[in-house]
PDB file of C-alpha atoms and ligand atoms in Angstrom:
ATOM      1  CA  UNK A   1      76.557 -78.689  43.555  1.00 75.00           C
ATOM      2  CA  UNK A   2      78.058 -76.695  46.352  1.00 87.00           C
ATOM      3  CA  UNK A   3      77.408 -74.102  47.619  1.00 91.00           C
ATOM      4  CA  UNK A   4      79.364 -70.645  47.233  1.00 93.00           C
ATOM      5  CA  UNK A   5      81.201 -69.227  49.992  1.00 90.00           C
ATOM      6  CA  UNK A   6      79.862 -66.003  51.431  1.00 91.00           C
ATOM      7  CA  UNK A   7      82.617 -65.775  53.565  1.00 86.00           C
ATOM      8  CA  UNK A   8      84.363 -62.436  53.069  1.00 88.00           C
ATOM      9  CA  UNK A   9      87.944 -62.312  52.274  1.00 88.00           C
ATOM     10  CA  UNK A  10      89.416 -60.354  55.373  1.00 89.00           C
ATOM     11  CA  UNK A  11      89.127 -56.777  55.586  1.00 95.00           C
ATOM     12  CA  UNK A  12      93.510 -55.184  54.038  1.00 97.00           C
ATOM     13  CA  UNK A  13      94.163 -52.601  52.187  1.00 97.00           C
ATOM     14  CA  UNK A  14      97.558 -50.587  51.793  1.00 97.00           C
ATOM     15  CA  UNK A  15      98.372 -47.059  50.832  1.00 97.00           C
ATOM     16  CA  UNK A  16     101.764 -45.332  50.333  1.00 97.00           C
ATOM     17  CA  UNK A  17     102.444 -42.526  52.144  1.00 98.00           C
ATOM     18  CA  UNK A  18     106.093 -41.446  50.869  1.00 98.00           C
ATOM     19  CA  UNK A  19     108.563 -44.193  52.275  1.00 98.00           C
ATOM     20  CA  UNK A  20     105.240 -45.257  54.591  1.00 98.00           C
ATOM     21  CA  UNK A  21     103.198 -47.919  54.469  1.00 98.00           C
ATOM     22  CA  UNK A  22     100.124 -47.805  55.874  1.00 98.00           C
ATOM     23  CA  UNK A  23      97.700 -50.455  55.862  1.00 98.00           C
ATOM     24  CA  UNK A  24      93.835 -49.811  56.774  1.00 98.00           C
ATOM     25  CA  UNK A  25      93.003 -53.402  59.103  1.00 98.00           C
ATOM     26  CA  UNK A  26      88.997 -53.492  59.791  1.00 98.00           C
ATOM     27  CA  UNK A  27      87.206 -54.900  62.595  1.00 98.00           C
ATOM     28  CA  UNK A  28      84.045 -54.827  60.501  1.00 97.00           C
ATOM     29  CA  UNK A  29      81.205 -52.348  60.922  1.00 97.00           C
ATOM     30  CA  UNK A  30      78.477 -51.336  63.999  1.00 96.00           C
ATOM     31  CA  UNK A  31      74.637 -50.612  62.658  1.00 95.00           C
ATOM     32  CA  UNK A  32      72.665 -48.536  64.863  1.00 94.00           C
ATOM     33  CA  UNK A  33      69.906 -45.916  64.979  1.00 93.00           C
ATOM     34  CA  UNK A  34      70.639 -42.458  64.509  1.00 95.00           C
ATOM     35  CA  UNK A  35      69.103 -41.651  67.587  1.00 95.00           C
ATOM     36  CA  UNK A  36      72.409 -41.175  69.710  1.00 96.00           C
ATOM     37  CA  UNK A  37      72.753 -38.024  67.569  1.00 97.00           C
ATOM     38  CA  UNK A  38      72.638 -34.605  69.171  1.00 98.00           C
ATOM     39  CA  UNK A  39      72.789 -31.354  67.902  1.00 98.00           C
ATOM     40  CA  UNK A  40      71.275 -32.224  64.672  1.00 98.00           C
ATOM     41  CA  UNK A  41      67.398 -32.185  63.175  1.00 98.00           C
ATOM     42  CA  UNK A  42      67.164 -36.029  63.041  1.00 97.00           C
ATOM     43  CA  UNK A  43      64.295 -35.743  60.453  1.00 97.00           C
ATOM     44  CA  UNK A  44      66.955 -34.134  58.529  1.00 97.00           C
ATOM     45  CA  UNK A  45      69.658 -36.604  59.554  1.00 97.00           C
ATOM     46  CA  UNK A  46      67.605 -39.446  58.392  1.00 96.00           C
ATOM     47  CA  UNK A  47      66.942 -37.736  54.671  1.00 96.00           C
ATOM     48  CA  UNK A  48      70.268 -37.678  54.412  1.00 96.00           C
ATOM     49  CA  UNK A  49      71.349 -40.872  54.857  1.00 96.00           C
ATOM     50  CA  UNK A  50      68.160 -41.984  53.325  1.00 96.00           C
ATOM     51  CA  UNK A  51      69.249 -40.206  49.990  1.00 95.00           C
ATOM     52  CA  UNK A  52      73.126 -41.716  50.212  1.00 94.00           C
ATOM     53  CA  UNK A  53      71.181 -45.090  50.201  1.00 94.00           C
ATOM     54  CA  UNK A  54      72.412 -45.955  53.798  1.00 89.00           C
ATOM     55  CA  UNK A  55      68.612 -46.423  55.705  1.00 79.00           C
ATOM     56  CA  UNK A  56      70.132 -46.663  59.047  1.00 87.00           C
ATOM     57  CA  UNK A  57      73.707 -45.999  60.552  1.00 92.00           C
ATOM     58  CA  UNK A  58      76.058 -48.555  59.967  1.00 95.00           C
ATOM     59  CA  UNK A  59      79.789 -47.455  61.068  1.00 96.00           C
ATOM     60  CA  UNK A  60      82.845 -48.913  59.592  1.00 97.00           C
ATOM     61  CA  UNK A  61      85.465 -49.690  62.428  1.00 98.00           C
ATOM     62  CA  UNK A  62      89.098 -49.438  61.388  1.00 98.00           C
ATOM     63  CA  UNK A  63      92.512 -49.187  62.284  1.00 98.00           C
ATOM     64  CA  UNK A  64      95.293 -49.009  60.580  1.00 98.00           C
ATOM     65  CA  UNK A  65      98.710 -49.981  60.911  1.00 98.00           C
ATOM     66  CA  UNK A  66     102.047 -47.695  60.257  1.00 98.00           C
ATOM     67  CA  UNK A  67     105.250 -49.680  59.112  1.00 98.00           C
ATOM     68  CA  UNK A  68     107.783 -47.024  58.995  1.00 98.00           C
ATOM     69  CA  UNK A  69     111.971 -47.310  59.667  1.00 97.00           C
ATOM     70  CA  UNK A  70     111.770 -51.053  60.055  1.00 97.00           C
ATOM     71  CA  UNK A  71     109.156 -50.623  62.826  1.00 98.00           C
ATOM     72  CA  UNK A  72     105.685 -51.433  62.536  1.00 98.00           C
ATOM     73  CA  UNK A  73     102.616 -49.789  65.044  1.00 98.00           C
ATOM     74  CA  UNK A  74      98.856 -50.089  64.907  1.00 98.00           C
ATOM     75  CA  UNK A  75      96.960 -47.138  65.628  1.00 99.00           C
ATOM     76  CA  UNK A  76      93.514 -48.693  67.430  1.00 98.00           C
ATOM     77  CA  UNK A  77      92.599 -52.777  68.306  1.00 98.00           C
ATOM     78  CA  UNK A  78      88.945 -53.058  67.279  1.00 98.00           C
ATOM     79  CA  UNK A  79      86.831 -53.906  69.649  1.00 97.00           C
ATOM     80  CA  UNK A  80      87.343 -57.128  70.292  1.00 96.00           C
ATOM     81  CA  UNK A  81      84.370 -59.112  71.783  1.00 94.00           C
ATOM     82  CA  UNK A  82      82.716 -56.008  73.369  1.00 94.00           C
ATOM     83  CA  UNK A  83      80.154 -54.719  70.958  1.00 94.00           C
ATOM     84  CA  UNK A  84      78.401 -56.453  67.769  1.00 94.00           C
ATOM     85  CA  UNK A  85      79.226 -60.116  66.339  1.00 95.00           C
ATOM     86  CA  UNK A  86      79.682 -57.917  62.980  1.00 95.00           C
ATOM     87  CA  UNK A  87      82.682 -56.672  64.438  1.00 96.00           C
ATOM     88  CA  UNK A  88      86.069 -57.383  66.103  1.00 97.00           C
ATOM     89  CA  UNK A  89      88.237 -58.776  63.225  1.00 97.00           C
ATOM     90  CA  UNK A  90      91.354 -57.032  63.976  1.00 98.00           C
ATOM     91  CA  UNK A  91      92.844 -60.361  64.275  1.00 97.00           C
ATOM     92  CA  UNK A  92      91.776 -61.996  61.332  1.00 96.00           C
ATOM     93  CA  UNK A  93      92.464 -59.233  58.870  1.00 97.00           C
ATOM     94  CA  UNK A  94      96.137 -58.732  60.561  1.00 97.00           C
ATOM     95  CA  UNK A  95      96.656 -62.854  59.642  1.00 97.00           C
ATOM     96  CA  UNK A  96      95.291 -61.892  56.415  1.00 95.00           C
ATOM     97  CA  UNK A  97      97.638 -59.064  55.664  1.00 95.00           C
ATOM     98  CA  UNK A  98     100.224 -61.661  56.781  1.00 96.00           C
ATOM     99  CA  UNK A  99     100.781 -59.293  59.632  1.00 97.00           C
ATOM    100  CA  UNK A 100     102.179 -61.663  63.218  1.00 97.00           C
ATOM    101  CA  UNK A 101     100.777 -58.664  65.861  1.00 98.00           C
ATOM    102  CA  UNK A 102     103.950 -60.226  67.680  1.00 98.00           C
ATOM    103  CA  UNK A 103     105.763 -58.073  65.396  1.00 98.00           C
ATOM    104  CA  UNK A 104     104.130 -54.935  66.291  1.00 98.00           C
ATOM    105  CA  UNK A 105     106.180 -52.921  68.673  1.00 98.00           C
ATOM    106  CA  UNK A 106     103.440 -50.193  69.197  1.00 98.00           C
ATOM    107  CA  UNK A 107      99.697 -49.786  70.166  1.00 98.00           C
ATOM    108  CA  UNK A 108      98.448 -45.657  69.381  1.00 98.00           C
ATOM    109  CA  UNK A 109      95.013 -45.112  70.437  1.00 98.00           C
ATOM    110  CA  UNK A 110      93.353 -42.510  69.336  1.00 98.00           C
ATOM    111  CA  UNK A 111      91.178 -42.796  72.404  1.00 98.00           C
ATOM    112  CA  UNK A 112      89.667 -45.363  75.177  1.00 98.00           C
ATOM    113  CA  UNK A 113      86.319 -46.161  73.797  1.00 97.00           C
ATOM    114  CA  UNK A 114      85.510 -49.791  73.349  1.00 97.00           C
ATOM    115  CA  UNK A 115      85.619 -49.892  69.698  1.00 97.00           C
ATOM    116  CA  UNK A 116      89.151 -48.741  69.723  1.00 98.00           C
ATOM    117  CA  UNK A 117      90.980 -50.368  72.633  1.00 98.00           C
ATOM    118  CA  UNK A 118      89.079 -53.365  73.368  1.00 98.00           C
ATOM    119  CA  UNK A 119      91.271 -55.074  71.135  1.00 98.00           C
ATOM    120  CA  UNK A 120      94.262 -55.555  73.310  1.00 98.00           C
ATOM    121  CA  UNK A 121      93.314 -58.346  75.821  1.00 98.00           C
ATOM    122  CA  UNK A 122      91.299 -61.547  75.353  1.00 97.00           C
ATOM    123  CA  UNK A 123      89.601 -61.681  78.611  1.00 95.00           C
ATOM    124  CA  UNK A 124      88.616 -65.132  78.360  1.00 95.00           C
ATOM    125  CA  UNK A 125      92.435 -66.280  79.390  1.00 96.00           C
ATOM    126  CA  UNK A 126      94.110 -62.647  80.236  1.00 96.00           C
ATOM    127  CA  UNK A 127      96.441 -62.692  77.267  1.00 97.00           C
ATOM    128  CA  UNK A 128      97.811 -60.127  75.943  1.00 98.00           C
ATOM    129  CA  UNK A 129      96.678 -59.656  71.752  1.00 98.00           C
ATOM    130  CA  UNK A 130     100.254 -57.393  71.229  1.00 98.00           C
ATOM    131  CA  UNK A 131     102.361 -58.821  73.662  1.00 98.00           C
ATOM    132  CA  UNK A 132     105.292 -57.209  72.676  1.00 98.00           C
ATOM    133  CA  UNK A 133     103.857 -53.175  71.961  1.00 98.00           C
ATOM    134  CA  UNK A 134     104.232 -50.559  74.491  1.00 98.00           C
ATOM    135  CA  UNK A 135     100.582 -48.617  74.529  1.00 98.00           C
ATOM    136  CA  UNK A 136     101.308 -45.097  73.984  1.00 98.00           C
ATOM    137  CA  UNK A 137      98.156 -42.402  74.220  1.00 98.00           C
ATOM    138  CA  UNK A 138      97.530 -38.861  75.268  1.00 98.00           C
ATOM    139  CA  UNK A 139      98.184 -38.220  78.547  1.00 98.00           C
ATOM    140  CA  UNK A 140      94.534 -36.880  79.359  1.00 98.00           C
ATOM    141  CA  UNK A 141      92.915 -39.959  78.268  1.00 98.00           C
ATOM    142  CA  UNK A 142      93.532 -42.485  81.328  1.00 97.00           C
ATOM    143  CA  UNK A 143      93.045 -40.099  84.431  1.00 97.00           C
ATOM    144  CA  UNK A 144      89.549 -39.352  82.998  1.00 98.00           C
ATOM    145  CA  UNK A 145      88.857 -43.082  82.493  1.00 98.00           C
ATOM    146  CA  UNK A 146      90.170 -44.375  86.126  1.00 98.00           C
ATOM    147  CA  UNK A 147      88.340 -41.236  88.181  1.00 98.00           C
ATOM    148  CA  UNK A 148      85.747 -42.756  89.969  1.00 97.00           C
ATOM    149  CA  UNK A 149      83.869 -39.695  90.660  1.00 97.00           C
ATOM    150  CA  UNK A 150      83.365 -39.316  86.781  1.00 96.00           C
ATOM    151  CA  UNK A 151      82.439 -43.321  86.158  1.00 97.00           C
ATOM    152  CA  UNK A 152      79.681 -42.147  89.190  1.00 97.00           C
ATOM    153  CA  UNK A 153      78.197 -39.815  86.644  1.00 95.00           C
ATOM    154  CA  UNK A 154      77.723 -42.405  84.052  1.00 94.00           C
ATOM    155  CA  UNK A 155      75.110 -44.517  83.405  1.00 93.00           C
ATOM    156  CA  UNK A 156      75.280 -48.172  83.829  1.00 94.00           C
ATOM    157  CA  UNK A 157      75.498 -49.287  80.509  1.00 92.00           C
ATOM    158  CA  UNK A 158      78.338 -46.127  79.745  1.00 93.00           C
ATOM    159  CA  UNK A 159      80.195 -47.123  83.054  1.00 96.00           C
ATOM    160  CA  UNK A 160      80.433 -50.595  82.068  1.00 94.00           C
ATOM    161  CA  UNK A 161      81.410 -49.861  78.473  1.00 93.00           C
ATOM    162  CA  UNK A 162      83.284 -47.144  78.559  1.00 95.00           C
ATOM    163  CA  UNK A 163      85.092 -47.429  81.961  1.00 97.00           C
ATOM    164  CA  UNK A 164      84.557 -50.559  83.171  1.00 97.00           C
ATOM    165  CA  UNK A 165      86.091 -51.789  79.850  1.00 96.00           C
ATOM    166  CA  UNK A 166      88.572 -49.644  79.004  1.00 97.00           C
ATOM    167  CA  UNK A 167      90.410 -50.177  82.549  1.00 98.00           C
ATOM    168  CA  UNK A 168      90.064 -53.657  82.458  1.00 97.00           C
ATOM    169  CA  UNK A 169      91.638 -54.183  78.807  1.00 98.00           C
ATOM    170  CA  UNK A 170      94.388 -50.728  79.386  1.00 98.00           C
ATOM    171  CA  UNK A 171      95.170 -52.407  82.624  1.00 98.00           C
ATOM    172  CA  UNK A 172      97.692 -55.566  82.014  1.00 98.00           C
ATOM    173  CA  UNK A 173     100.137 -53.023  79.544  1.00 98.00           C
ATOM    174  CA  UNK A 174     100.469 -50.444  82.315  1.00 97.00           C
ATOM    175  CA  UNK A 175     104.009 -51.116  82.532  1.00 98.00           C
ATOM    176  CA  UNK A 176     104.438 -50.408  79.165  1.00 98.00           C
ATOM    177  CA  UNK A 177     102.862 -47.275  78.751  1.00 98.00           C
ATOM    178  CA  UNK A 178     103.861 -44.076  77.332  1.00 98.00           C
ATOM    179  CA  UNK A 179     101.453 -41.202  77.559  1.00 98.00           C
ATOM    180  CA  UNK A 180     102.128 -38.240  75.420  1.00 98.00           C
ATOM    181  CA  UNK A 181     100.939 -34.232  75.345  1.00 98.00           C
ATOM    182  CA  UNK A 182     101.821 -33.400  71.437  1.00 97.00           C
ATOM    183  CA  UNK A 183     104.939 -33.871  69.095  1.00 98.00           C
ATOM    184  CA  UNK A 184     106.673 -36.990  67.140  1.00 98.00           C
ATOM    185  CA  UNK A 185     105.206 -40.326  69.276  1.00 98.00           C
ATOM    186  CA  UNK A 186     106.123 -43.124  66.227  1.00 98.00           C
ATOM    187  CA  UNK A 187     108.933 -42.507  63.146  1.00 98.00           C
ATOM    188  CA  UNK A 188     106.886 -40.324  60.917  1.00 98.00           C
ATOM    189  CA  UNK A 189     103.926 -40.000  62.798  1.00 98.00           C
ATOM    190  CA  UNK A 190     102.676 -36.685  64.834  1.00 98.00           C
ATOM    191  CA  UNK A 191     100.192 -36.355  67.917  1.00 98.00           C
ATOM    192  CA  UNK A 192      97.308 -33.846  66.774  1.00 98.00           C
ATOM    193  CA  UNK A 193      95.320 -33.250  70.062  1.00 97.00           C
ATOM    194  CA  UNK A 194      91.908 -32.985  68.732  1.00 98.00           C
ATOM    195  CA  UNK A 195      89.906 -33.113  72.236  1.00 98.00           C
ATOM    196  CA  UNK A 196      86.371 -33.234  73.193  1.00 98.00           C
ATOM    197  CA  UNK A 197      85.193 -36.975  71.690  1.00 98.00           C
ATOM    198  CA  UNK A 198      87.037 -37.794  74.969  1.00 98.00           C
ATOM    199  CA  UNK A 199      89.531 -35.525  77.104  1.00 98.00           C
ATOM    200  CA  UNK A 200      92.511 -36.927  75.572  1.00 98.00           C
ATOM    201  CA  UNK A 201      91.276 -37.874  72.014  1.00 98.00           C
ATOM    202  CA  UNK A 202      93.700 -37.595  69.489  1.00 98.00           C
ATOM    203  CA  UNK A 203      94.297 -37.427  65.536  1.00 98.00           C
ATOM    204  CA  UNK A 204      97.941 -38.554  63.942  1.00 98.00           C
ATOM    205  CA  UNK A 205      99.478 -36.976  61.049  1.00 98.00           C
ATOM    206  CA  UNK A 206     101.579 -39.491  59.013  1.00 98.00           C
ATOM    207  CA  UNK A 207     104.427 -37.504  57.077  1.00 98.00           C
ATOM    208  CA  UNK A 208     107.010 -38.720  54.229  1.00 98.00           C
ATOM    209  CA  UNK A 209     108.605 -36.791  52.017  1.00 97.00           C
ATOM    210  CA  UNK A 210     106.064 -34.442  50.682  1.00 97.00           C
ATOM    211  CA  UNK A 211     103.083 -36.816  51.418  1.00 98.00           C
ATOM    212  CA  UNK A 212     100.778 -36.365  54.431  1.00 98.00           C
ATOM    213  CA  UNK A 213      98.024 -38.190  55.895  1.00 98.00           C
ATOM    214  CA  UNK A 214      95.719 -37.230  58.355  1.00 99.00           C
ATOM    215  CA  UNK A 215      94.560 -40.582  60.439  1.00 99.00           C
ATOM    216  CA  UNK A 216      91.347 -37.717  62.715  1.00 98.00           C
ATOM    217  CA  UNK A 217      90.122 -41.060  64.637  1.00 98.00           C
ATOM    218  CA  UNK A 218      86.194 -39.955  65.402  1.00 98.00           C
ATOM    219  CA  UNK A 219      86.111 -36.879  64.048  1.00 98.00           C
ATOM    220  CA  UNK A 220      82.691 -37.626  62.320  1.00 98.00           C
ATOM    221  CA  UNK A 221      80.916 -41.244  63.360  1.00 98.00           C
ATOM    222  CA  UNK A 222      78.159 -40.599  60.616  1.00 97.00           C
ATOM    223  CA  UNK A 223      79.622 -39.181  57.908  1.00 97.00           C
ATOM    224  CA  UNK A 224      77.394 -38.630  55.221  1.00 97.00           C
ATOM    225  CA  UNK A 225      75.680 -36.409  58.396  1.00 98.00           C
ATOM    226  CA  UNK A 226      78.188 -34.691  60.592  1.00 98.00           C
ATOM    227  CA  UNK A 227      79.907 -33.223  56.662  1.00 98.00           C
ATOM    228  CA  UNK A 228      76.677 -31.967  56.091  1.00 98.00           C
ATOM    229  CA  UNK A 229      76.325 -30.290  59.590  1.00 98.00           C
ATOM    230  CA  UNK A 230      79.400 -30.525  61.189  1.00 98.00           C
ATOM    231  CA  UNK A 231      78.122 -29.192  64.272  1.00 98.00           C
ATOM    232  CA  UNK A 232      76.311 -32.784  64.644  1.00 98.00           C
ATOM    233  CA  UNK A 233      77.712 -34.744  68.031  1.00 98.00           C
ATOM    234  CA  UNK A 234      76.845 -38.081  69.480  1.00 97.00           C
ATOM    235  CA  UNK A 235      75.795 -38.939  73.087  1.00 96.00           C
ATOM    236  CA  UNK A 236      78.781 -40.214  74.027  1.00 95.00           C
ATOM    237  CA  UNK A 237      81.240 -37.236  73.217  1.00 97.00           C
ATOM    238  CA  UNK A 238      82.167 -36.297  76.645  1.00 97.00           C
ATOM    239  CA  UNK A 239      82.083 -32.527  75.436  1.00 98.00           C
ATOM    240  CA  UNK A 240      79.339 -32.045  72.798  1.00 98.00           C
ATOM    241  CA  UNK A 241      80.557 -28.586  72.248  1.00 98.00           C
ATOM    242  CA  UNK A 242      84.500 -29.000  72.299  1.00 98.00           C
ATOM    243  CA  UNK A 243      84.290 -31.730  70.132  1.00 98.00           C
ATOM    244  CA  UNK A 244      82.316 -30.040  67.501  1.00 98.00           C
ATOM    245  CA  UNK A 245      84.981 -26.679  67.481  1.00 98.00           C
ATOM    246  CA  UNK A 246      87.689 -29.817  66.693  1.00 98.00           C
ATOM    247  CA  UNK A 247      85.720 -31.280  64.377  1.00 98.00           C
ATOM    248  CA  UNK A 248      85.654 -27.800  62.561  1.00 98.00           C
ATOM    249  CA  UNK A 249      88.858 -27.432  63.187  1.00 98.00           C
ATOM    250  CA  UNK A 250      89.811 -30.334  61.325  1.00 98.00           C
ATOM    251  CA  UNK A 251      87.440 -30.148  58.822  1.00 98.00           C
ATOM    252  CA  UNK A 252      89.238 -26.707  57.823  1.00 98.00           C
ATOM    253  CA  UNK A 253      92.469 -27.885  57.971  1.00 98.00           C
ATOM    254  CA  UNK A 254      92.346 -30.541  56.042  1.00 98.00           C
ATOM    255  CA  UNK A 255      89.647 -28.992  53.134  1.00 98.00           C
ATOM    256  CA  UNK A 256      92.234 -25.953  53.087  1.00 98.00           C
ATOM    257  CA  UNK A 257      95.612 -27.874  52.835  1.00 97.00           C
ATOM    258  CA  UNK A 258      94.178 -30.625  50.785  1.00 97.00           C
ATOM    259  CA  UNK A 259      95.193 -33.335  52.883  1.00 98.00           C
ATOM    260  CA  UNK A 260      94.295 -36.525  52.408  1.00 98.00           C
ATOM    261  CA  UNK A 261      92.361 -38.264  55.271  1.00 98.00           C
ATOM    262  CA  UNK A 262      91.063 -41.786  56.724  1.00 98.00           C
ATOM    263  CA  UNK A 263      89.524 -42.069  60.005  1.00 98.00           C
ATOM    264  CA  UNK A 264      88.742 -44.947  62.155  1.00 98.00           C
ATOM    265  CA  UNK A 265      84.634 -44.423  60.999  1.00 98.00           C
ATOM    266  CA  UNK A 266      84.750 -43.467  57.466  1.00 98.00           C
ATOM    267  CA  UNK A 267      83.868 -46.000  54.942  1.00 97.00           C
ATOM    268  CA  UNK A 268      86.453 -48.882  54.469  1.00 97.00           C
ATOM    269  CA  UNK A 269      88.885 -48.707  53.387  1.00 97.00           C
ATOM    270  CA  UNK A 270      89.231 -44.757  54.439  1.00 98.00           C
ATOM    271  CA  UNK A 271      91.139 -43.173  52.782  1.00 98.00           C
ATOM    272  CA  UNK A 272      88.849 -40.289  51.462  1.00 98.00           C
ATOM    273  CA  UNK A 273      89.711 -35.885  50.829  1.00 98.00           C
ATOM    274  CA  UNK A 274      86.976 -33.400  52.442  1.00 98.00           C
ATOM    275  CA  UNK A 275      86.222 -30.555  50.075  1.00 98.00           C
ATOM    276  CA  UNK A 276      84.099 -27.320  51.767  1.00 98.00           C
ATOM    277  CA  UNK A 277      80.826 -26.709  50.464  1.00 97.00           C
ATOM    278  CA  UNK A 278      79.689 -23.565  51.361  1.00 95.00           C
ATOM    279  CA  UNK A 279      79.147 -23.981  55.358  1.00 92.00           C
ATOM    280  CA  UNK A 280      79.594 -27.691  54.976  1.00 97.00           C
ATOM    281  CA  UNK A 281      81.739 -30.256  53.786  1.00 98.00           C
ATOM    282  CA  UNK A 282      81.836 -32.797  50.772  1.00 97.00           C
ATOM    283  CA  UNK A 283      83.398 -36.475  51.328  1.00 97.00           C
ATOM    284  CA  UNK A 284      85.259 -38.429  47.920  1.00 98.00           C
ATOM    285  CA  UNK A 285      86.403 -41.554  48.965  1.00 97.00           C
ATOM    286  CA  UNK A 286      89.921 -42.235  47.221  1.00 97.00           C
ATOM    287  CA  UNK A 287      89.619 -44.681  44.344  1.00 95.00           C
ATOM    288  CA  UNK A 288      90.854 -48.304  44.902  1.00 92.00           C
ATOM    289  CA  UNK A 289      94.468 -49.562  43.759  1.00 91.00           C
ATOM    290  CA  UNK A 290      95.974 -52.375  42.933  1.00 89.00           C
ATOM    291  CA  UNK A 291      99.915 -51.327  42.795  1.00 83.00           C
ATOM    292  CA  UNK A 292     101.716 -49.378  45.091  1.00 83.00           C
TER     293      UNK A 292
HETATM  294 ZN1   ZN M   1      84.692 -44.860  67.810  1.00 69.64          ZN
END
């Protein structure tokens, strides 16, 4: 008898968005301790995630790609080979969704942490992992990661993951790069500025017709937590506070207007709706289809 295999088909899944197709890619998921929470009881924290069944943090990493007009971007890489064996399968789900990333004509990042644009260079031979996409971010986002005097401030391990990283794998397309301050960056897709993760970190609204999604990047890392008590940060948000007034910002938006969300650390596949609870906020994953 043989065995079964436990190897997981790769991680695809596609949503319509009016004439849109977007398609959630993973890179797999991140465990860690909640202790890199800050503003937040962690007793409290703990309970929670205790009661949703989740005993410690595990974080989904997507991206997802935007095929729109005949084009076709991805907005985040993955992390490539930066962070936990459990993750950086941006490659192998793209081959699974039949996706050749030569065919993708344009890299969004949300923001420069490893687990978003670590996918774009194998640094064992140099080579480019979308050689033919011009990297487009928000224009605050690389002068904060090349400054010296703020990679000074860091400590080792955040200088060589955060800076030392993303400069070595933003490097090799920096004569292909668009930065951006707000507006239209991709057919269909909008720049929402949504700063304080990092200086330049940004959400993208993707519009058709009368559908809208809202891709908010890391507005919440833990979120079973952060809806709970939105005011909840991690130690690596550059600005504890101005991230938490975006994250509330966002949170009202899209609980108001009813828009439906994913986000590049919600549960894979993503694509969930926030409803307000009194002074916090409810999470309902969307239910799976199998038709577009
Ligand atoms: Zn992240």
């Amino acid at each position: 008898m043989t065995a079964p295999s436990v190897q997981q088909i790769p991680g695809v899944y596609h949503r319509k968005i009016g004439d849109i197709i977007v398609t959630a890619i993973s890179d797999g998921c991140l465990d860690g301790t909640l202790d890199v929470m800050r503003n937040v009881d962690l007793d409290k924290a703990r309970q929670i995630l205790t009661d949703a069944f989740r005993p410690a943090r595990r974080t989904s990493v997507n991206t997802f790609l935007i095929h729109a007009k005949g084009r076709t971007a991805i907005i985040d890489t993955g992390s490539g080979n930066y962070m936990q064996p459990s993750a950086g399968f941006v490659q192998r789900s793209l081959a699974g969704a039949g996706i050749d990333a030569k065919s993708i004509d344009t890299v969004l990042l949300t923001h420069m942490h490893p687990d978003h644009s670590a996918g774009l260079v194998d640094m064992s031979n140099g080579q480019l992992l979308f050689p033919n996409a011009e990297l487009v971010m928000h224009e605050n986002e690389l002068p904060h990661w090349f400054d010296d005097g703020e990679m000074a401030k860091a400590d080792e391990r955040s200088a060589k993951l955060f800076f030392q990283a993303g400069r070595e794998q933003v490097a090799p397309y920096k004569s292909r790069t668009r930065l951006f301050r707000s507006g239209e960056v991709f057919p269909g897709v909008t720049a929402v500025p949504s700063h304080g993760h990092t200086p330049g970190h940004t959400a993208y609204l993707v519009e058709s017709g009368k559908d809208q999604l809202m891709i908010w990047g890391d507005t919440v890392h833990v979120p079973e937590v952060q809806t709970a008590f939105p005011e909840a940060g991690m130690a690596f948000d550059t600005d504890l506070a101005a991230a938490a007034a975006s994250r509330k910002r966002m949170f009202d938006r899209v609980a108001t207007d009813g828009i439906l969300i994913a986000g590049m650390h919600l549960h894979f596949p993503a694509f969930s709706r926030l409803a307000r609870r009194g002074n916090a906020y409810a999470l309902y994953p969307e239910a799976w289809v199998h038709a577009l």
